[in-house]
Amino acid sequence: MLFFTQCFGAVLDLIHLRFQHYKAKRVFSAAGQLVCVVNPTHSLKYAPTRCAAVQASTEQGILPPCHHHEAVHDPQLVPCTCPLFSCPWEGHLEVVVSHLRQTHRISILQGAEIVFLATDMHLPAPTDWIIMHSCLGHQFLLVLRKQEKHEGHPQFFATMMLIGTPTQANNFTYRLELNRNQRRLKWEATPRSILECVDSVISDGDCLVLNTSLAQLFSDNGSLAIGIAITTSKVHSSEAEM
Amino acid sequence: MLFFTQCFGAVLDLIHLRFQHYKAKRVFSAAGQLVCVVNPTHSLKYAPTRCAAVQASTEQGILPPCHHHEAVHDPQLVPCTCPLFSCPWEGHLEVVVSHLRQTHRISILQGAEIVFLATDMHLPAPTDWIIMHSCLGHQFLLVLRKQEKHEGHPQFFATMMLIGTPTQANNFTYRLELNRNQRRLKWEATPRSILECVDSVISDGDCLVLNTSLAQLFSDNGSLAIGIAITTSKVHSSEAEM
């Protein structure tokens, strides 16, 4: 009986995912764009001390990884960069992706341009929507976070981090685009390195920021579709180009 | 003596404007883009009742002008739409532009693409930066407002209104673009009609919204340059186009 109940649950989940995917396809009918349905995850941490080490070091002009431990024996080891959990793991940068996939079950998608469809935008803050994006020979982490900076006024913050060093990150430009209801909002920037804390990028507000009313205007039936494109950055075009 | 003092003051003002203009030219070196230096104005009103009539009527499905008076004898008369002052003036839509220029001294600029350079971004909220923009046979009002929705956390709101009817406004698309420090933020939307309240557009957050840290990243020495472009809107391109 339990087996049949579980089977029925799995079928329902499949139907739900199929429906979300169909909805996304309807919204993003452009051929060749991969639509990825991303379900929310309630964040299990938001330790204010998580970035203390980074901030202190940044003030001294050094850019260290986001350490959880005071003493790191091997300077090439980086801590787990998953923004969801306070995870004690640390390892080499090359194995961060497999750690994120295996331990934190973060999906990875291929393609220069994809659509990130975050579902259930109404869920209370703090909530995160996370995927990895493999493109141009590198892996990127896209984080959409619903957070209350001012009590009772949740905002949405979206940013892209390269799973690589800050020097490597400088070679790329990422674009996040929202397009609905005769409104379009585009954010373009150089991705930050995963060695910088995603928490501090978001708390600095140096990312795409949406208030609740804009998020509602751009979302369709509780889901927010964000078009993502990554390019290699040329010498930055003159800032005058508008 | 007073005459000489005034002359000296005027010369200083000219030097200051020339310096701002030079600075803007340096930032926006693209040929042919008109740079307009816009000085801030402290708003003399923010009467919460200003939009009450509009909101009540909108809830009933009617879109009236933003009335200050309960009884309007001629339905073709519109009130003063200047967001700075509670002005008792009302007149026909065709003469709103000359009223704004003559009474409120709002500058008017020509050209499809201009750069709006708002100075003194550090001034405390509430502050407005306003110009009119003449383009494609119509006049538009650009409003940048610094306002505190949450105490102690000022934000910047920018929107464009057509000095015309909502039906006319639907024929256009406006774009506001910020571009500095390897970051680019673009907002595109249909302008709202001046018959709708600029206050309610801003309080709804249906416009370009910047928190203080983003405004600082995009500003140069206390001035924020916003590239403005207006186009006639085709049948809105499929929302899938990203």
Short mmCIF file of C-alpha atoms in Angstrom, two decimals, chain A residues 26-30 33 113 115 149-151 153 155 157 170 175 177-190 192 203-209 211 213-214 217-218 225-228 236-242, chain B residues 26-30 33 113 115 149-151 153 155 157 170 175 177-190 192 203-209 211 213-214 217-218 225-228 236-242:
data_model
loop_
_atom_site.label_atom_id
_atom_site.label_comp_id
_atom_site.label_asym_id
_atom_site.label_seq_id
_atom_site.Cartn_x
_atom_site.Cartn_y
_atom_site.Cartn_z
CA ARG A 26 5.05 28.74 -23.41
CA VAL A 27 6.60 31.89 -21.92
CA PHE A 28 10.00 31.35 -23.52
CA SER A 29 9.11 30.10 -26.96
CA ALA A 30 12.47 31.10 -28.47
CA GLN A 33 16.65 28.12 -25.09
CA GLU A 113 21.87 30.93 -22.81
CA VAL A 115 16.20 30.31 -18.71
CA LYS A 149 16.73 43.56 4.65
CA HIS A 150 13.97 45.68 6.12
CA GLU A 151 11.50 43.78 8.28
CA HIS A 153 9.72 43.96 3.07
CA GLN A 155 13.41 41.65 -1.74
CA PHE A 157 18.61 39.36 -5.12
CA ASN A 170 37.27 38.93 -14.86
CA ARG A 175 23.54 39.00 -18.07
CA GLU A 177 17.13 39.49 -17.97
CA LEU A 178 13.50 39.71 -16.96
CA ASN A 179 10.90 40.30 -19.64
CA ARG A 180 7.16 40.38 -19.06
CA ASN A 181 4.13 42.66 -19.05
CA GLN A 182 5.76 45.13 -21.47
CA ARG A 183 8.64 45.66 -19.07
CA ARG A 184 12.22 44.54 -19.42
CA LEU A 185 14.98 44.67 -16.83
CA LYS A 186 18.56 43.71 -17.65
CA TRP A 187 21.55 43.47 -15.35
CA GLU A 188 25.02 42.93 -16.76
CA ALA A 189 28.18 42.59 -14.72
CA THR A 190 31.41 40.69 -14.29
CA ARG A 192 32.30 37.48 -8.80
CA SER A 203 24.29 42.26 1.44
CA ASP A 204 26.22 44.90 -0.54
CA GLY A 205 23.34 44.91 -3.05
CA ASP A 206 25.86 44.62 -5.93
CA CYS A 207 23.54 42.40 -7.96
CA LEU A 208 20.12 42.42 -9.59
CA VAL A 209 17.70 43.64 -6.91
CA ASN A 211 11.34 44.63 -4.76
CA SER A 213 6.00 44.56 -6.59
CA LEU A 214 8.49 44.35 -9.49
CA LEU A 217 5.04 42.18 -12.35
CA PHE A 218 7.71 39.93 -13.85
CA ALA A 225 11.75 33.40 -15.36
CA ILE A 226 15.26 34.84 -15.58
CA GLY A 227 17.10 34.66 -18.89
CA ILE A 228 20.81 34.04 -18.34
CA HIS A 236 35.19 46.64 -21.56
CA SER A 237 33.43 48.80 -24.08
CA SER A 238 33.66 52.48 -23.32
CA GLU A 239 31.36 53.32 -20.47
CA ALA A 240 29.88 55.98 -22.65
CA GLU A 241 28.16 53.44 -24.87
CA MET A 242 24.53 53.60 -23.87
CA ARG B 26 33.99 62.91 -20.36
CA VAL B 27 31.79 60.08 -19.08
CA PHE B 28 29.58 60.00 -22.15
CA SER B 29 31.98 60.46 -24.98
CA ALA B 30 29.66 58.91 -27.57
CA GLN B 33 24.53 62.32 -27.30
CA GLU B 113 18.69 59.80 -27.09
CA VAL B 115 21.93 61.64 -21.12
CA LYS B 149 10.19 54.00 1.79
CA HIS B 150 11.88 52.44 4.80
CA GLU B 151 13.20 54.90 7.35
CA HIS B 153 17.12 53.64 3.70
CA GLN B 155 16.14 54.61 -2.66
CA PHE B 157 13.14 55.77 -8.43
CA ASN B 170 0.97 52.93 -25.38
CA ARG B 175 14.64 52.92 -21.93
CA GLU B 177 20.29 52.82 -18.81
CA LEU B 178 23.06 53.04 -16.26
CA ASN B 179 26.55 52.00 -17.27
CA ARG B 180 29.59 52.26 -15.05
CA ASN B 181 32.17 50.22 -13.16
CA GLN B 182 31.70 47.19 -15.42
CA ARG B 183 28.02 47.04 -14.55
CA ARG B 184 25.04 47.86 -16.70
CA LEU B 185 21.41 48.16 -15.69
CA LYS B 186 18.63 48.71 -18.24
CA TRP B 187 14.95 49.31 -17.65
CA GLU B 188 12.52 49.32 -20.57
CA ALA B 189 8.81 49.93 -20.30
CA THR B 190 5.84 51.69 -21.82
CA ARG B 192 2.73 55.99 -18.22
CA SER B 203 4.99 54.15 -4.68
CA ASP B 204 4.01 51.02 -6.67
CA GLY B 205 7.70 50.59 -7.54
CA ASP B 206 6.77 50.09 -11.21
CA CYS B 207 9.88 51.90 -12.42
CA LEU B 208 13.66 51.70 -12.28
CA VAL B 209 14.54 51.24 -8.61
CA ASN B 211 19.18 51.12 -3.64
CA SER B 213 24.76 51.09 -2.83
CA LEU B 214 23.87 50.49 -6.49
CA LEU B 217 28.37 52.16 -7.91
CA PHE B 218 26.78 53.87 -10.90
CA ALA B 225 24.20 59.64 -15.50
CA ILE B 226 21.10 57.99 -16.96
CA GLY B 227 20.97 57.31 -20.69
CA ILE B 228 17.45 57.83 -22.04
CA HIS B 236 5.45 44.09 -28.46
CA SER B 237 8.02 41.53 -29.43
CA SER B 238 7.28 38.10 -28.05
CA GLU B 239 8.04 38.02 -24.37
CA ALA B 240 10.24 35.06 -25.08
CA GLU B 241 12.86 37.21 -26.74
CA MET B 242 15.60 37.51 -24.17
#
